Amino acid sequence: QSALTQPRSVSGSPGQSVTISCTGTSSDVGGYNYVSWYQQHPGKAPKLMIYDVSKRPSGVPDRFSGSKSGNTASLTISGLQAEDEADYYCSSYAGSYTLGVFGTGTKVTVL
Amino acid sequence: QVQLQESGPGLVKPSETLSLTCTVSGYSISSGYYWGWIRQPPGKGLEWIGSIYHSGSTYHNPSLKSRVTISVDTSKNQFSLKLSSVTAADTAVYYCARDWGLKATFDYWGQGTLVTVSS
């Protein structure tokens, strides 16, 4: 059960768009439409931003969107804002007989 | 509003057992969902420890399974984690969260509690 692979960091200027990738295998990301994304500010608990690849919980701005192609899922933040600076983690279902798995995490910096 | 709050010792000695409790308010554990434990070593990523259903059905991270016990007390609307034979590698912030099942989707989280393993 290996962690999903994310870039260590991405950055963008206010108003720009950034995309974070989350690469797994056909046994997790590629095999099911159950990818979630979490935002974590320093010293805070993670916050669910996306579930089931592309669905947003109530209250999450529509600037956040999710997608998937093959074994790679992506989170796009459009119209980047200062408060979007945080760590982001993906997670995925990995089958009926094992726990899901988290990604390695990506630090988003707003320049 | 669903709220979760972790409680337990912040310092545990090596080889001893780490014990944490999560108290849920605003939602009855007996109404459904799984309830999980996730940890995050300082400066590192998230690791799912395991989860429990109100019936007592559990699933655990295979890498920790032999040391992990997760239990539920529906009368107190609480669930608990015990991690035995701890080492410094178990030092982490421990979170409890409401779990949508094996999908690795957690919608409500506690604030987290730092547990340090040290003599």
mmCIF file of C-alpha atoms in Angstrom:
data_model
loop_
_atom_site.group_PDB
_atom_site.id
_atom_site.type_symbol
_atom_site.label_atom_id
_atom_site.label_comp_id
_atom_site.label_asym_id
_atom_site.label_seq_id
_atom_site.Cartn_x
_atom_site.Cartn_y
_atom_site.Cartn_z
ATOM 1 C CA GLN A 1 0.000 0.000 0.000
ATOM 2 C CA SER A 2 2.181 2.851 -1.295
ATOM 3 C CA ALA A 3 1.384 6.531 -0.930
ATOM 4 C CA LEU A 4 0.066 8.314 -3.996
ATOM 5 C CA THR A 5 2.645 10.565 -5.660
ATOM 6 C CA GLN A 6 2.197 14.337 -5.603
ATOM 7 C CA PRO A 7 4.636 17.133 -6.514
ATOM 8 C CA ARG A 8 6.318 18.578 -3.443
ATOM 9 C CA SER A 9 5.315 22.111 -4.311
ATOM 10 C CA VAL A 10 3.527 24.283 -6.830
ATOM 11 C CA SER A 11 3.193 28.035 -6.926
ATOM 12 C CA GLY A 12 1.281 30.758 -8.689
ATOM 13 C CA SER A 13 0.430 34.425 -8.529
ATOM 14 C CA PRO A 14 -2.922 35.709 -7.286
ATOM 15 C CA GLY A 15 -5.579 35.229 -9.942
ATOM 16 C CA GLN A 16 -3.680 32.498 -11.761
ATOM 17 C CA SER A 17 -4.564 28.804 -11.887
ATOM 18 C CA VAL A 18 -2.498 25.972 -10.464
ATOM 19 C CA THR A 19 -2.951 22.237 -10.901
ATOM 20 C CA ILE A 20 -1.770 19.550 -8.496
ATOM 21 C CA SER A 21 -1.356 16.005 -9.755
ATOM 22 C CA CYS A 22 -1.892 12.804 -7.788
ATOM 23 C CA THR A 23 -0.517 9.667 -9.394
ATOM 24 C CA GLY A 24 -1.403 6.173 -8.300
ATOM 25 C CA THR A 25 -2.015 2.852 -9.981
ATOM 26 C CA SER A 26 -4.835 0.905 -11.565
ATOM 27 C CA SER A 27 -5.453 -0.577 -8.105
ATOM 28 C CA ASP A 28 -6.391 2.754 -6.598
ATOM 29 C CA VAL A 29 -6.752 6.053 -8.514
ATOM 30 C CA GLY A 30 -7.154 4.412 -11.903
ATOM 31 C CA GLY A 31 -9.530 1.725 -10.780
ATOM 32 C CA TYR A 32 -12.238 3.722 -9.069
ATOM 33 C CA ASN A 33 -13.874 7.137 -9.069
ATOM 34 C CA TYR A 34 -13.212 7.689 -5.382
ATOM 35 C CA VAL A 35 -10.507 10.333 -5.149
ATOM 36 C CA SER A 36 -10.690 13.010 -2.462
ATOM 37 C CA TRP A 37 -8.665 16.169 -1.895
ATOM 38 C CA TYR A 38 -7.881 17.913 1.384
ATOM 39 C CA GLN A 39 -6.574 21.370 2.219
ATOM 40 C CA GLN A 40 -4.475 21.774 5.352
ATOM 41 C CA HIS A 41 -3.312 25.078 6.766
ATOM 42 C CA PRO A 42 -0.401 25.059 9.253
ATOM 43 C CA GLY A 43 -1.436 23.750 12.645
ATOM 44 C CA LYS A 44 -4.950 22.932 11.457
ATOM 45 C CA ALA A 45 -6.834 19.766 10.636
ATOM 46 C CA PRO A 46 -7.303 18.819 6.986
ATOM 47 C CA LYS A 47 -10.461 20.076 5.279
ATOM 48 C CA LEU A 48 -12.311 18.065 2.639
ATOM 49 C CA MET A 49 -12.330 20.033 -0.633
ATOM 50 C CA ILE A 50 -13.238 17.428 -3.280
ATOM 51 C CA TYR A 51 -14.702 13.924 -3.120
ATOM 52 C CA ASP A 52 -15.606 11.297 -5.705
ATOM 53 C CA VAL A 53 -13.019 12.854 -8.080
ATOM 54 C CA SER A 54 -14.907 16.062 -8.841
ATOM 55 C CA LYS A 55 -17.665 16.753 -6.321
ATOM 56 C CA ARG A 56 -17.442 19.705 -3.944
ATOM 57 C CA PRO A 57 -18.858 19.609 -0.415
ATOM 58 C CA SER A 58 -21.184 22.436 0.516
ATOM 59 C CA GLY A 59 -19.262 25.632 1.226
ATOM 60 C CA VAL A 60 -16.195 24.871 -0.893
ATOM 61 C CA PRO A 61 -15.674 27.593 -3.517
ATOM 62 C CA ASP A 62 -16.150 26.564 -7.136
ATOM 63 C CA ARG A 63 -12.589 27.782 -7.770
ATOM 64 C CA PHE A 64 -11.613 24.284 -6.685
ATOM 65 C CA SER A 65 -12.209 21.532 -9.202
ATOM 66 C CA GLY A 66 -11.128 17.927 -9.567
ATOM 67 C CA SER A 67 -10.617 15.574 -12.472
ATOM 68 C CA LYS A 68 -9.021 12.254 -13.335
ATOM 69 C CA SER A 69 -7.352 10.659 -16.322
ATOM 70 C CA GLY A 70 -6.080 7.120 -16.078
ATOM 71 C CA ASN A 71 -4.031 6.652 -12.944
ATOM 72 C CA THR A 72 -3.635 10.373 -12.294
ATOM 73 C CA ALA A 73 -6.080 12.662 -10.531
ATOM 74 C CA SER A 74 -5.769 16.435 -10.502
ATOM 75 C CA LEU A 75 -6.909 19.334 -8.375
ATOM 76 C CA THR A 76 -7.123 22.717 -10.059
ATOM 77 C CA ILE A 77 -7.370 25.971 -8.152
ATOM 78 C CA SER A 78 -8.573 28.778 -10.405
ATOM 79 C CA GLY A 79 -8.320 32.434 -9.500
ATOM 80 C CA LEU A 80 -5.686 31.714 -6.862
ATOM 81 C CA GLN A 81 -6.117 33.663 -3.623
ATOM 82 C CA ALA A 82 -3.768 34.286 -0.713
ATOM 83 C CA GLU A 83 -5.834 32.065 1.569
ATOM 84 C CA ASP A 84 -5.318 29.116 -0.787
ATOM 85 C CA GLU A 85 -1.706 28.880 0.380
ATOM 86 C CA ALA A 86 -1.663 25.553 2.212
ATOM 87 C CA ASP A 87 -0.729 21.911 1.931
ATOM 88 C CA TYR A 88 -2.968 19.716 -0.216
ATOM 89 C CA TYR A 89 -3.373 15.966 0.017
ATOM 90 C CA CYS A 90 -5.175 13.550 -2.254
ATOM 91 C CA SER A 91 -6.559 10.199 -1.194
ATOM 92 C CA SER A 92 -8.061 7.254 -3.001
ATOM 93 C CA TYR A 93 -10.112 4.134 -2.475
ATOM 94 C CA ALA A 94 -7.983 1.032 -3.018
ATOM 95 C CA GLY A 95 -10.448 -1.818 -3.086
ATOM 96 C CA SER A 96 -12.756 -3.721 -0.771
ATOM 97 C CA TYR A 97 -10.110 -5.470 1.248
ATOM 98 C CA THR A 98 -7.680 -2.693 2.068
ATOM 99 C CA LEU A 99 -7.634 0.814 3.417
ATOM 100 C CA GLY A 100 -7.556 3.725 1.064
ATOM 101 C CA VAL A 101 -4.315 5.612 0.638
ATOM 102 C CA PHE A 102 -3.210 9.231 0.988
ATOM 103 C CA GLY A 103 -0.929 11.198 -1.285
ATOM 104 C CA THR A 104 2.465 12.551 -0.310
ATOM 105 C CA GLY A 105 1.202 16.123 -0.107
ATOM 106 C CA THR A 106 1.821 19.319 -2.090
ATOM 107 C CA LYS A 107 2.617 22.750 -0.739
ATOM 108 C CA VAL A 108 0.867 25.493 -2.681
ATOM 109 C CA THR A 109 2.556 28.875 -2.478
ATOM 110 C CA VAL A 110 0.855 32.073 -3.573
ATOM 111 C CA LEU A 111 3.566 34.389 -4.882
ATOM 112 C CA GLN B 1 -22.923 20.760 13.309
ATOM 113 C CA VAL B 2 -20.830 17.633 13.716
ATOM 114 C CA GLN B 3 -17.846 18.133 16.005
ATOM 115 C CA LEU B 4 -15.094 15.756 17.081
ATOM 116 C CA GLN B 5 -12.629 16.201 19.920
ATOM 117 C CA GLU B 6 -9.608 14.041 20.687
ATOM 118 C CA SER B 7 -8.435 13.536 24.269
ATOM 119 C CA GLY B 8 -5.623 11.624 25.935
ATOM 120 C CA PRO B 9 -2.048 11.893 27.200
ATOM 121 C CA GLY B 10 0.322 14.041 25.208
ATOM 122 C CA LEU B 11 3.379 12.085 26.337
ATOM 123 C CA VAL B 12 3.836 8.320 26.252
ATOM 124 C CA LYS B 13 6.940 6.328 27.142
ATOM 125 C CA PRO B 14 8.543 3.968 24.626
ATOM 126 C CA SER B 15 7.136 0.404 24.689
ATOM 127 C CA GLU B 16 3.954 1.590 26.427
ATOM 128 C CA THR B 17 0.449 1.900 24.976
ATOM 129 C CA LEU B 18 -0.912 5.096 23.462
ATOM 130 C CA SER B 19 -4.585 5.624 24.291
ATOM 131 C CA LEU B 20 -6.827 8.274 22.750
ATOM 132 C CA THR B 21 -10.561 8.916 22.800
ATOM 133 C CA CYS B 22 -12.640 10.862 20.318
ATOM 134 C CA THR B 23 -15.889 12.403 21.549
ATOM 135 C CA VAL B 24 -18.468 13.139 18.871
ATOM 136 C CA SER B 25 -21.148 15.809 19.251
ATOM 137 C CA GLY B 26 -23.885 16.907 16.891
ATOM 138 C CA TYR B 27 -24.292 13.426 15.430
ATOM 139 C CA SER B 28 -25.013 10.020 16.877
ATOM 140 C CA ILE B 29 -22.351 7.432 16.065
ATOM 141 C CA SER B 30 -25.141 4.849 16.012
ATOM 142 C CA SER B 31 -26.785 6.629 13.079
ATOM 143 C CA GLY B 32 -24.144 5.479 10.628
ATOM 144 C CA TYR B 33 -20.787 6.228 8.995
ATOM 145 C CA TYR B 34 -17.439 4.846 9.947
ATOM 146 C CA TRP B 35 -15.240 6.717 12.424
ATOM 147 C CA GLY B 36 -11.539 6.850 11.824
ATOM 148 C CA TRP B 37 -8.108 7.678 13.163
ATOM 149 C CA ILE B 38 -5.462 9.376 11.038
ATOM 150 C CA ARG B 39 -2.025 10.518 12.153
ATOM 151 C CA GLN B 40 0.575 12.949 10.877
ATOM 152 C CA PRO B 41 4.190 12.857 12.083
ATOM 153 C CA PRO B 42 5.703 16.332 12.459
ATOM 154 C CA GLY B 43 6.438 17.808 9.043
ATOM 155 C CA LYS B 44 5.173 14.716 7.218
ATOM 156 C CA GLY B 45 2.076 13.465 5.458
ATOM 157 C CA LEU B 46 -1.145 11.801 6.553
ATOM 158 C CA GLU B 47 -1.414 8.128 7.478
ATOM 159 C CA TRP B 48 -4.717 6.345 7.947
ATOM 160 C CA ILE B 49 -4.558 4.179 11.061
ATOM 161 C CA GLY B 50 -7.971 2.544 10.891
ATOM 162 C CA SER B 51 -11.710 2.991 11.280
ATOM 163 C CA ILE B 52 -14.684 1.489 13.090
ATOM 164 C CA TYR B 53 -18.420 1.215 12.434
ATOM 165 C CA HIS B 54 -20.956 1.586 15.233
ATOM 166 C CA SER B 55 -21.523 -2.153 15.131
ATOM 167 C CA GLY B 56 -17.885 -2.654 16.044
ATOM 168 C CA SER B 57 -16.686 -3.717 12.592
ATOM 169 C CA THR B 58 -13.177 -2.392 12.035
ATOM 170 C CA TYR B 59 -10.458 -2.124 9.452
ATOM 171 C CA HIS B 60 -6.847 -1.236 10.025
ATOM 172 C CA ASN B 61 -3.698 -0.187 8.238
ATOM 173 C CA PRO B 62 -1.829 -3.464 7.592
ATOM 174 C CA SER B 63 1.450 -1.862 8.633
ATOM 175 C CA LEU B 64 0.059 -1.165 12.108
ATOM 176 C CA LYS B 65 -2.611 -3.804 12.458
ATOM 177 C CA SER B 66 -0.957 -5.962 15.065
ATOM 178 C CA ARG B 67 -0.517 -2.975 17.402
ATOM 179 C CA VAL B 68 -3.844 -1.206 16.840
ATOM 180 C CA THR B 69 -7.112 -1.609 18.702
ATOM 181 C CA ILE B 70 -10.079 0.600 17.805
ATOM 182 C CA SER B 71 -13.259 0.414 19.863
ATOM 183 C CA VAL B 72 -16.567 2.256 20.078
ATOM 184 C CA ASP B 73 -18.838 3.225 22.975
ATOM 185 C CA THR B 74 -22.156 4.273 21.481
ATOM 186 C CA SER B 75 -23.606 5.104 24.909
ATOM 187 C CA LYS B 76 -20.998 7.839 25.297
ATOM 188 C CA ASN B 77 -20.862 8.668 21.565
ATOM 189 C CA GLN B 78 -17.135 8.030 21.647
ATOM 190 C CA PHE B 79 -14.609 5.865 19.885
ATOM 191 C CA SER B 80 -11.086 5.075 20.969
ATOM 192 C CA LEU B 81 -7.638 4.146 19.729
ATOM 193 C CA LYS B 82 -5.016 2.063 21.451
ATOM 194 C CA LEU B 83 -1.577 1.667 19.886
ATOM 195 C CA SER B 84 0.736 -0.686 21.718
ATOM 196 C CA SER B 85 4.524 -0.951 21.925
ATOM 197 C CA VAL B 86 5.055 2.619 20.779
ATOM 198 C CA THR B 87 8.388 4.002 19.613
ATOM 199 C CA ALA B 88 9.594 7.463 18.673
ATOM 200 C CA ALA B 89 8.292 6.774 15.159
ATOM 201 C CA ASP B 90 4.750 6.921 16.563
ATOM 202 C CA THR B 91 5.190 10.568 17.566
ATOM 203 C CA ALA B 92 2.552 12.418 15.594
ATOM 204 C CA VAL B 93 -0.550 14.557 15.637
ATOM 205 C CA TYR B 94 -3.447 12.139 15.902
ATOM 206 C CA TYR B 95 -6.764 13.101 14.324
ATOM 207 C CA CYS B 96 -10.163 11.501 14.602
ATOM 208 C CA ALA B 97 -12.604 11.976 11.735
ATOM 209 C CA ARG B 98 -15.934 10.865 10.298
ATOM 210 C CA ASP B 99 -15.212 8.332 7.586
ATOM 211 C CA TRP B 100 -17.341 7.531 4.517
ATOM 212 C CA GLY B 101 -16.092 3.958 4.472
ATOM 213 C CA LEU B 102 -13.102 2.590 2.593
ATOM 214 C CA LYS B 103 -13.269 5.534 0.151
ATOM 215 C CA ALA B 104 -10.701 7.500 2.190
ATOM 216 C CA THR B 105 -13.164 10.373 2.418
ATOM 217 C CA PHE B 106 -13.310 12.139 5.770
ATOM 218 C CA ASP B 107 -15.721 15.063 6.062
ATOM 219 C CA TYR B 108 -15.474 16.124 9.695
ATOM 220 C CA TRP B 109 -12.204 16.177 11.652
ATOM 221 C CA GLY B 110 -11.132 16.802 15.205
ATOM 222 C CA GLN B 111 -8.544 19.498 15.834
ATOM 223 C CA GLY B 112 -5.850 16.897 16.406
ATOM 224 C CA THR B 113 -3.722 16.090 19.424
ATOM 225 C CA LEU B 114 0.059 15.813 19.493
ATOM 226 C CA VAL B 115 1.336 12.643 21.096
ATOM 227 C CA THR B 116 5.049 12.493 21.788
ATOM 228 C CA VAL B 117 6.785 9.208 22.524
ATOM 229 C CA SER B 118 9.749 9.853 24.786
ATOM 230 C CA SER B 119 11.198 8.623 28.033
#
